[in-house]
Amino acid sequence: MRFKDVFSIIGPAMVGPSSSHTAGAARIGRAARQVLGERPSVAEVTFFGSFAATYQGHGTDRAIAGGLLDFPTDDHRLPDSIELAAEAGMDISFAQGTGLFPHPNTVRLRLTGQETGQVLTLTGISIGGGNIEIVDIDGFSVKLTGMYPTVLIQHMDYLGVLASVTDVMRKGEFNIGHMSLDRKNRSGAALTVLELDESATVELLEALESLPAVTSVKLVDLNEGRREKPGKEGAT
């Protein structure tokens, strides 16, 4: 059996007790924070399945809150994250949801940005060993694992947009590991998700944002120690 990364073997460095219910939940919260692009002022969190039954005992609520504060899975502040979120002006509510979802460890978040008032809805699942999948963002069907630096591009579904996006990636010498796209309707709003082999630079994000049909560009990078992409001269 082949493993993609060390998570597949030993799981993440984390504050326990559970890789699925704590570490995975923290990574979902952190991914949501980065998709929103700012600290939420309001966070409505709905747990489903096993998450709903055990979230208080396993600290899943505190893990989500810590992720929304952009804490990594091994941050010593995670056990106090709900109180720290309140001190930061974040109003978090937790609820138990009902209905069928693709995985028993499912959480849905509805976030309101503290600075802009932007509203984000996001559904994530914790699939074990601290690994996650974000499966829905604002009604777009996605597959975002957080294992690789990921660029989310909201744009209009016009002819040639993807060609322009991939041309920007080519010129910047960034390799796309996985790409997916979902759209509301033909010629309507669309969301393209790009998993990259290395983290995106500010220059790349600005180049993507400058494309005529693009409305927003967000970066989700759950890996520590982000680095700028080195140039050909003096690369290390």
PDB file of C-alpha atoms in Angstrom:
ATOM      1  CA  MET A   1       0.000   0.000   0.000  1.00  0.00           C
ATOM      2  CA  ARG A   2       1.358   3.439  -0.918  1.00  0.00           C
ATOM      3  CA  PHE A   3       0.991   6.518   1.272  1.00  0.00           C
ATOM      4  CA  LYS A   4       0.786  10.057  -0.019  1.00  0.00           C
ATOM      5  CA  ASP A   5       2.227  11.656   3.118  1.00  0.00           C
ATOM      6  CA  VAL A   6       3.125  11.152   6.750  1.00  0.00           C
ATOM      7  CA  PHE A   7      -0.484  11.915   7.826  1.00  0.00           C
ATOM      8  CA  SER A   8      -1.457   8.585   6.294  1.00  0.00           C
ATOM      9  CA  ILE A   9       0.860   6.765   8.699  1.00  0.00           C
ATOM     10  CA  ILE A  10       1.072   8.609  12.020  1.00  0.00           C
ATOM     11  CA  GLY A  11      -1.457  11.418  11.809  1.00  0.00           C
ATOM     12  CA  PRO A  12      -0.810  15.103  12.599  1.00  0.00           C
ATOM     13  CA  ALA A  13       0.924  16.677  15.573  1.00  0.00           C
ATOM     14  CA  MET A  14      -2.057  17.660  17.666  1.00  0.00           C
ATOM     15  CA  VAL A  15      -3.711  18.528  20.935  1.00  0.00           C
ATOM     16  CA  GLY A  16      -6.007  15.511  21.553  1.00  0.00           C
ATOM     17  CA  PRO A  17      -7.999  13.553  22.291  1.00  0.00           C
ATOM     18  CA  SER A  18      -8.987  12.440  18.763  1.00  0.00           C
ATOM     19  CA  SER A  19      -7.409  12.821  15.341  1.00  0.00           C
ATOM     20  CA  SER A  20     -10.845  12.679  13.703  1.00  0.00           C
ATOM     21  CA  HIS A  21     -12.908  14.661  16.205  1.00  0.00           C
ATOM     22  CA  THR A  22     -10.249  17.152  17.288  1.00  0.00           C
ATOM     23  CA  ALA A  23      -7.404  17.510  14.783  1.00  0.00           C
ATOM     24  CA  GLY A  24      -9.654  17.078  11.754  1.00  0.00           C
ATOM     25  CA  ALA A  25     -12.184  19.524  13.142  1.00  0.00           C
ATOM     26  CA  ALA A  26      -9.482  22.098  13.826  1.00  0.00           C
ATOM     27  CA  ARG A  27      -8.272  21.800  10.240  1.00  0.00           C
ATOM     28  CA  ILE A  28     -11.821  22.253   8.914  1.00  0.00           C
ATOM     29  CA  GLY A  29     -12.228  25.394  11.016  1.00  0.00           C
ATOM     30  CA  ARG A  30      -8.894  26.735   9.871  1.00  0.00           C
ATOM     31  CA  ALA A  31      -9.675  26.030   6.223  1.00  0.00           C
ATOM     32  CA  ALA A  32     -12.987  27.877   6.616  1.00  0.00           C
ATOM     33  CA  ARG A  33     -11.198  30.849   8.184  1.00  0.00           C
ATOM     34  CA  GLN A  34      -8.795  31.017   5.252  1.00  0.00           C
ATOM     35  CA  VAL A  35     -11.565  30.704   2.668  1.00  0.00           C
ATOM     36  CA  LEU A  36     -13.394  33.570   4.374  1.00  0.00           C
ATOM     37  CA  GLY A  37     -10.154  35.530   4.345  1.00  0.00           C
ATOM     38  CA  GLU A  38     -10.693  37.206   7.706  1.00  0.00           C
ATOM     39  CA  ARG A  39     -11.701  36.532  11.288  1.00  0.00           C
ATOM     40  CA  PRO A  40     -15.426  35.781  11.611  1.00  0.00           C
ATOM     41  CA  SER A  41     -17.576  37.957  13.826  1.00  0.00           C
ATOM     42  CA  VAL A  42     -20.330  35.316  13.843  1.00  0.00           C
ATOM     43  CA  ALA A  43     -19.881  31.562  13.422  1.00  0.00           C
ATOM     44  CA  GLU A  44     -22.883  29.233  13.310  1.00  0.00           C
ATOM     45  CA  VAL A  45     -21.626  25.659  13.602  1.00  0.00           C
ATOM     46  CA  THR A  46     -23.873  22.651  12.977  1.00  0.00           C
ATOM     47  CA  PHE A  47     -22.601  19.137  13.687  1.00  0.00           C
ATOM     48  CA  PHE A  48     -23.983  15.995  12.061  1.00  0.00           C
ATOM     49  CA  GLY A  49     -23.704  12.278  12.789  1.00  0.00           C
ATOM     50  CA  SER A  50     -20.941  11.236  15.176  1.00  0.00           C
ATOM     51  CA  PHE A  51     -19.797  14.834  15.499  1.00  0.00           C
ATOM     52  CA  ALA A  52     -23.255  15.806  16.766  1.00  0.00           C
ATOM     53  CA  ALA A  53     -23.335  12.993  19.317  1.00  0.00           C
ATOM     54  CA  THR A  54     -19.906  13.529  20.860  1.00  0.00           C
ATOM     55  CA  TYR A  55     -18.680  17.033  20.018  1.00  0.00           C
ATOM     56  CA  GLN A  56     -18.570  18.300  23.604  1.00  0.00           C
ATOM     57  CA  GLY A  57     -16.846  15.247  25.071  1.00  0.00           C
ATOM     58  CA  HIS A  58     -14.256  15.068  22.310  1.00  0.00           C
ATOM     59  CA  GLY A  59     -13.596  18.795  22.195  1.00  0.00           C
ATOM     60  CA  THR A  60     -14.785  19.121  18.614  1.00  0.00           C
ATOM     61  CA  ASP A  61     -16.445  22.444  19.432  1.00  0.00           C
ATOM     62  CA  ARG A  62     -13.184  23.805  20.827  1.00  0.00           C
ATOM     63  CA  ALA A  63     -11.264  22.451  17.847  1.00  0.00           C
ATOM     64  CA  ILE A  64     -13.560  24.249  15.406  1.00  0.00           C
ATOM     65  CA  ALA A  65     -13.255  27.475  17.397  1.00  0.00           C
ATOM     66  CA  GLY A  66      -9.474  27.159  17.431  1.00  0.00           C
ATOM     67  CA  GLY A  67      -9.396  26.590  13.701  1.00  0.00           C
ATOM     68  CA  LEU A  68     -11.495  29.709  13.175  1.00  0.00           C
ATOM     69  CA  LEU A  69      -8.829  31.578  15.153  1.00  0.00           C
ATOM     70  CA  ASP A  70      -6.281  30.119  12.667  1.00  0.00           C
ATOM     71  CA  PHE A  71      -4.667  27.852  15.292  1.00  0.00           C
ATOM     72  CA  PRO A  72      -2.807  24.776  13.960  1.00  0.00           C
ATOM     73  CA  THR A  73      -3.669  21.329  15.312  1.00  0.00           C
ATOM     74  CA  ASP A  74      -0.856  21.327  17.892  1.00  0.00           C
ATOM     75  CA  ASP A  75      -1.514  24.803  19.305  1.00  0.00           C
ATOM     76  CA  HIS A  76      -1.558  24.737  23.106  1.00  0.00           C
ATOM     77  CA  ARG A  77      -4.387  27.305  23.126  1.00  0.00           C
ATOM     78  CA  LEU A  78      -6.925  24.929  21.557  1.00  0.00           C
ATOM     79  CA  PRO A  79      -8.478  23.830  24.903  1.00  0.00           C
ATOM     80  CA  ASP A  80      -9.260  27.502  25.670  1.00  0.00           C
ATOM     81  CA  SER A  81     -10.300  28.469  22.140  1.00  0.00           C
ATOM     82  CA  ILE A  82     -13.991  29.125  22.821  1.00  0.00           C
ATOM     83  CA  GLU A  83     -13.096  31.632  25.531  1.00  0.00           C
ATOM     84  CA  LEU A  84     -10.367  33.151  23.364  1.00  0.00           C
ATOM     85  CA  ALA A  85     -12.802  33.481  20.457  1.00  0.00           C
ATOM     86  CA  ALA A  86     -15.237  35.351  22.693  1.00  0.00           C
ATOM     87  CA  GLU A  87     -12.431  37.679  23.822  1.00  0.00           C
ATOM     88  CA  ALA A  88     -11.649  38.326  20.158  1.00  0.00           C
ATOM     89  CA  GLY A  89     -15.266  39.366  19.523  1.00  0.00           C
ATOM     90  CA  MET A  90     -16.386  36.164  17.819  1.00  0.00           C
ATOM     91  CA  ASP A  91     -19.939  34.987  18.533  1.00  0.00           C
ATOM     92  CA  ILE A  92     -19.950  31.189  18.098  1.00  0.00           C
ATOM     93  CA  SER A  93     -23.016  28.963  18.392  1.00  0.00           C
ATOM     94  CA  PHE A  94     -23.131  25.168  18.178  1.00  0.00           C
ATOM     95  CA  ALA A  95     -26.076  23.011  17.134  1.00  0.00           C
ATOM     96  CA  GLN A  96     -26.861  19.389  16.366  1.00  0.00           C
ATOM     97  CA  GLY A  97     -28.175  18.832  12.858  1.00  0.00           C
ATOM     98  CA  THR A  98     -30.241  16.039  11.408  1.00  0.00           C
ATOM     99  CA  GLY A  99     -30.389  14.447   7.984  1.00  0.00           C
ATOM    100  CA  LEU A 100     -28.175  12.350   5.742  1.00  0.00           C
ATOM    101  CA  PHE A 101     -24.642  13.469   4.959  1.00  0.00           C
ATOM    102  CA  PRO A 102     -21.804  11.723   3.086  1.00  0.00           C
ATOM    103  CA  HIS A 103     -19.814  11.008   6.261  1.00  0.00           C
ATOM    104  CA  PRO A 104     -20.649  10.672   9.984  1.00  0.00           C
ATOM    105  CA  ASN A 105     -18.067  13.309  10.933  1.00  0.00           C
ATOM    106  CA  THR A 106     -19.657  16.239   9.115  1.00  0.00           C
ATOM    107  CA  VAL A 107     -19.846  19.900  10.104  1.00  0.00           C
ATOM    108  CA  ARG A 108     -21.497  22.840   8.373  1.00  0.00           C
ATOM    109  CA  LEU A 109     -20.356  26.385   9.094  1.00  0.00           C
ATOM    110  CA  ARG A 110     -21.972  29.702   8.337  1.00  0.00           C
ATOM    111  CA  LEU A 111     -19.508  32.527   8.912  1.00  0.00           C
ATOM    112  CA  THR A 112     -19.844  36.300   8.791  1.00  0.00           C
ATOM    113  CA  GLY A 113     -16.658  38.295   8.272  1.00  0.00           C
ATOM    114  CA  GLN A 114     -15.658  40.704  11.008  1.00  0.00           C
ATOM    115  CA  GLU A 115     -14.361  43.389   8.647  1.00  0.00           C
ATOM    116  CA  THR A 116     -16.412  43.022   5.474  1.00  0.00           C
ATOM    117  CA  GLY A 117     -19.635  41.361   6.629  1.00  0.00           C
ATOM    118  CA  GLN A 118     -19.114  38.738   3.913  1.00  0.00           C
ATOM    119  CA  VAL A 119     -21.098  35.527   4.528  1.00  0.00           C
ATOM    120  CA  LEU A 120     -19.578  32.116   3.819  1.00  0.00           C
ATOM    121  CA  THR A 121     -21.211  28.703   4.058  1.00  0.00           C
ATOM    122  CA  LEU A 122     -18.956  25.667   4.078  1.00  0.00           C
ATOM    123  CA  THR A 123     -19.356  21.930   4.723  1.00  0.00           C
ATOM    124  CA  GLY A 124     -16.428  19.779   5.788  1.00  0.00           C
ATOM    125  CA  ILE A 125     -15.894  16.186   6.807  1.00  0.00           C
ATOM    126  CA  SER A 126     -13.181  14.609   8.943  1.00  0.00           C
ATOM    127  CA  ILE A 127     -12.212  11.344   7.290  1.00  0.00           C
ATOM    128  CA  GLY A 128      -9.730  10.032   9.856  1.00  0.00           C
ATOM    129  CA  GLY A 129      -6.149  10.557  10.955  1.00  0.00           C
ATOM    130  CA  GLY A 130      -6.610  14.330  10.954  1.00  0.00           C
ATOM    131  CA  ASN A 131      -7.391  14.328   7.234  1.00  0.00           C
ATOM    132  CA  ILE A 132     -10.331  16.345   5.951  1.00  0.00           C
ATOM    133  CA  GLU A 133     -12.357  17.124   2.862  1.00  0.00           C
ATOM    134  CA  ILE A 134     -14.206  20.361   2.253  1.00  0.00           C
ATOM    135  CA  VAL A 135     -17.110  19.274   0.054  1.00  0.00           C
ATOM    136  CA  ASP A 136     -19.217  22.419  -0.313  1.00  0.00           C
ATOM    137  CA  ILE A 137     -18.418  26.139  -0.437  1.00  0.00           C
ATOM    138  CA  ASP A 138     -21.332  28.550  -0.894  1.00  0.00           C
ATOM    139  CA  GLY A 139     -23.310  25.905  -2.748  1.00  0.00           C
ATOM    140  CA  PHE A 140     -20.442  24.876  -5.032  1.00  0.00           C
ATOM    141  CA  SER A 141     -19.481  21.204  -4.931  1.00  0.00           C
ATOM    142  CA  VAL A 142     -15.733  20.957  -4.264  1.00  0.00           C
ATOM    143  CA  LYS A 143     -13.076  18.564  -3.029  1.00  0.00           C
ATOM    144  CA  LEU A 144     -10.516  20.436  -0.962  1.00  0.00           C
ATOM    145  CA  THR A 145      -8.287  18.228   1.192  1.00  0.00           C
ATOM    146  CA  GLY A 146      -5.995  20.830   2.730  1.00  0.00           C
ATOM    147  CA  MET A 147      -3.059  18.484   2.103  1.00  0.00           C
ATOM    148  CA  TYR A 148      -1.657  20.830  -0.522  1.00  0.00           C
ATOM    149  CA  PRO A 149      -1.677  24.624  -0.972  1.00  0.00           C
ATOM    150  CA  THR A 150      -4.995  25.366  -2.672  1.00  0.00           C
ATOM    151  CA  VAL A 151      -6.164  28.371  -4.670  1.00  0.00           C
ATOM    152  CA  LEU A 152      -9.894  29.051  -4.955  1.00  0.00           C
ATOM    153  CA  ILE A 153     -10.928  31.217  -7.892  1.00  0.00           C
ATOM    154  CA  GLN A 154     -14.460  32.570  -8.153  1.00  0.00           C
ATOM    155  CA  HIS A 155     -15.237  33.674 -11.678  1.00  0.00           C
ATOM    156  CA  MET A 156     -17.872  33.854 -14.337  1.00  0.00           C
ATOM    157  CA  ASP A 157     -18.292  30.770 -16.504  1.00  0.00           C
ATOM    158  CA  TYR A 158     -17.133  32.418 -19.692  1.00  0.00           C
ATOM    159  CA  LEU A 159     -15.315  30.885 -22.649  1.00  0.00           C
ATOM    160  CA  GLY A 160     -11.550  30.897 -22.220  1.00  0.00           C
ATOM    161  CA  VAL A 161     -11.382  31.580 -18.472  1.00  0.00           C
ATOM    162  CA  LEU A 162      -9.711  28.281 -17.614  1.00  0.00           C
ATOM    163  CA  ALA A 163      -7.239  28.748 -20.447  1.00  0.00           C
ATOM    164  CA  SER A 164      -6.319  32.150 -18.994  1.00  0.00           C
ATOM    165  CA  VAL A 165      -5.938  30.660 -15.509  1.00  0.00           C
ATOM    166  CA  THR A 166      -3.675  27.847 -16.658  1.00  0.00           C
ATOM    167  CA  ASP A 167      -1.635  30.300 -18.718  1.00  0.00           C
ATOM    168  CA  VAL A 168      -0.985  32.366 -15.591  1.00  0.00           C
ATOM    169  CA  MET A 169       0.082  29.194 -13.786  1.00  0.00           C
ATOM    170  CA  ARG A 170       2.405  28.258 -16.653  1.00  0.00           C
ATOM    171  CA  LYS A 171       4.046  31.668 -16.749  1.00  0.00           C
ATOM    172  CA  GLY A 172       4.559  31.575 -12.987  1.00  0.00           C
ATOM    173  CA  GLU A 173       5.977  28.031 -13.219  1.00  0.00           C
ATOM    174  CA  PHE A 174       3.460  26.577 -10.771  1.00  0.00           C
ATOM    175  CA  ASN A 175       2.382  22.976 -11.216  1.00  0.00           C
ATOM    176  CA  ILE A 176      -1.292  22.039 -10.721  1.00  0.00           C
ATOM    177  CA  GLY A 177      -1.696  18.739  -8.900  1.00  0.00           C
ATOM    178  CA  HIS A 178      -5.485  18.647  -9.109  1.00  0.00           C
ATOM    179  CA  MET A 179      -8.132  20.945 -10.571  1.00  0.00           C
ATOM    180  CA  SER A 180     -11.920  20.922 -10.211  1.00  0.00           C
ATOM    181  CA  LEU A 181     -14.681  23.283 -11.281  1.00  0.00           C
ATOM    182  CA  ASP A 182     -18.339  23.683 -10.404  1.00  0.00           C
ATOM    183  CA  ARG A 183     -20.785  26.275 -11.694  1.00  0.00           C
ATOM    184  CA  LYS A 184     -24.244  27.518 -10.761  1.00  0.00           C
ATOM    185  CA  ASN A 185     -25.399  27.560 -14.360  1.00  0.00           C
ATOM    186  CA  ARG A 186     -24.110  28.107 -17.860  1.00  0.00           C
ATOM    187  CA  SER A 187     -22.402  31.513 -18.158  1.00  0.00           C
ATOM    188  CA  GLY A 188     -23.107  32.074 -14.456  1.00  0.00           C
ATOM    189  CA  ALA A 189     -20.950  32.062 -11.317  1.00  0.00           C
ATOM    190  CA  ALA A 190     -18.307  29.336 -11.090  1.00  0.00           C
ATOM    191  CA  LEU A 191     -15.658  28.180  -8.632  1.00  0.00           C
ATOM    192  CA  THR A 192     -12.375  26.626  -9.696  1.00  0.00           C
ATOM    193  CA  VAL A 193     -10.193  24.861  -7.116  1.00  0.00           C
ATOM    194  CA  LEU A 194      -6.494  24.322  -7.824  1.00  0.00           C
ATOM    195  CA  GLU A 195      -4.285  22.145  -5.615  1.00  0.00           C
ATOM    196  CA  LEU A 196      -0.652  23.133  -6.160  1.00  0.00           C
ATOM    197  CA  ASP A 197       2.660  21.424  -5.509  1.00  0.00           C
ATOM    198  CA  GLU A 198       3.897  24.496  -3.624  1.00  0.00           C
ATOM    199  CA  SER A 199       2.353  27.509  -1.982  1.00  0.00           C
ATOM    200  CA  ALA A 200       1.167  30.354  -4.172  1.00  0.00           C
ATOM    201  CA  THR A 201       3.066  33.630  -4.092  1.00  0.00           C
ATOM    202  CA  VAL A 202       1.468  37.042  -3.728  1.00  0.00           C
ATOM    203  CA  GLU A 203       2.451  37.714  -7.342  1.00  0.00           C
ATOM    204  CA  LEU A 204       0.560  34.654  -8.568  1.00  0.00           C
ATOM    205  CA  LEU A 205      -2.583  35.543  -6.631  1.00  0.00           C
ATOM    206  CA  GLU A 206      -2.485  39.105  -7.953  1.00  0.00           C
ATOM    207  CA  ALA A 207      -2.062  37.866 -11.521  1.00  0.00           C
ATOM    208  CA  LEU A 208      -5.090  35.592 -11.152  1.00  0.00           C
ATOM    209  CA  GLU A 209      -7.160  38.394  -9.595  1.00  0.00           C
ATOM    210  CA  SER A 210      -6.372  40.641 -12.565  1.00  0.00           C
ATOM    211  CA  LEU A 211      -8.077  38.309 -15.057  1.00  0.00           C
ATOM    212  CA  PRO A 212     -11.246  39.982 -16.420  1.00  0.00           C
ATOM    213  CA  ALA A 213     -13.780  37.278 -15.470  1.00  0.00           C
ATOM    214  CA  VAL A 214     -12.344  36.609 -11.987  1.00  0.00           C
ATOM    215  CA  THR A 215     -14.257  38.030  -9.008  1.00  0.00           C
ATOM    216  CA  SER A 216     -12.112  36.748  -6.112  1.00  0.00           C
ATOM    217  CA  VAL A 217      -9.062  34.622  -5.350  1.00  0.00           C
ATOM    218  CA  LYS A 218      -8.413  32.911  -1.995  1.00  0.00           C
ATOM    219  CA  LEU A 219      -5.526  30.787  -0.745  1.00  0.00           C
ATOM    220  CA  VAL A 220      -5.949  27.886   1.670  1.00  0.00           C
ATOM    221  CA  ASP A 221      -2.624  26.657   3.017  1.00  0.00           C
ATOM    222  CA  LEU A 222      -2.775  24.568   6.191  1.00  0.00           C
ATOM    223  CA  ASN A 223       0.941  23.786   6.088  1.00  0.00           C
ATOM    224  CA  GLU A 224       3.246  25.632   8.441  1.00  0.00           C
ATOM    225  CA  GLY A 225       6.195  27.711   7.265  1.00  0.00           C
ATOM    226  CA  ARG A 226       4.888  29.130   3.994  1.00  0.00           C
ATOM    227  CA  ARG A 227       7.689  30.240   1.697  1.00  0.00           C
ATOM    228  CA  GLU A 228       7.892  32.469  -1.317  1.00  0.00           C
ATOM    229  CA  LYS A 229       8.552  30.584  -4.542  1.00  0.00           C
ATOM    230  CA  PRO A 230      12.316  30.921  -5.256  1.00  0.00           C
ATOM    231  CA  GLY A 231      13.451  32.222  -8.603  1.00  0.00           C
ATOM    232  CA  LYS A 232      15.692  30.315 -10.951  1.00  0.00           C
ATOM    233  CA  GLU A 233      18.700  32.280  -9.713  1.00  0.00           C
ATOM    234  CA  GLY A 234      19.820  31.281  -6.245  1.00  0.00           C
ATOM    235  CA  ALA A 235      16.997  28.843  -5.630  1.00  0.00           C
ATOM    236  CA  THR A 236      17.386  26.777  -2.467  1.00  0.00           C
TER     237      THR A 236
END
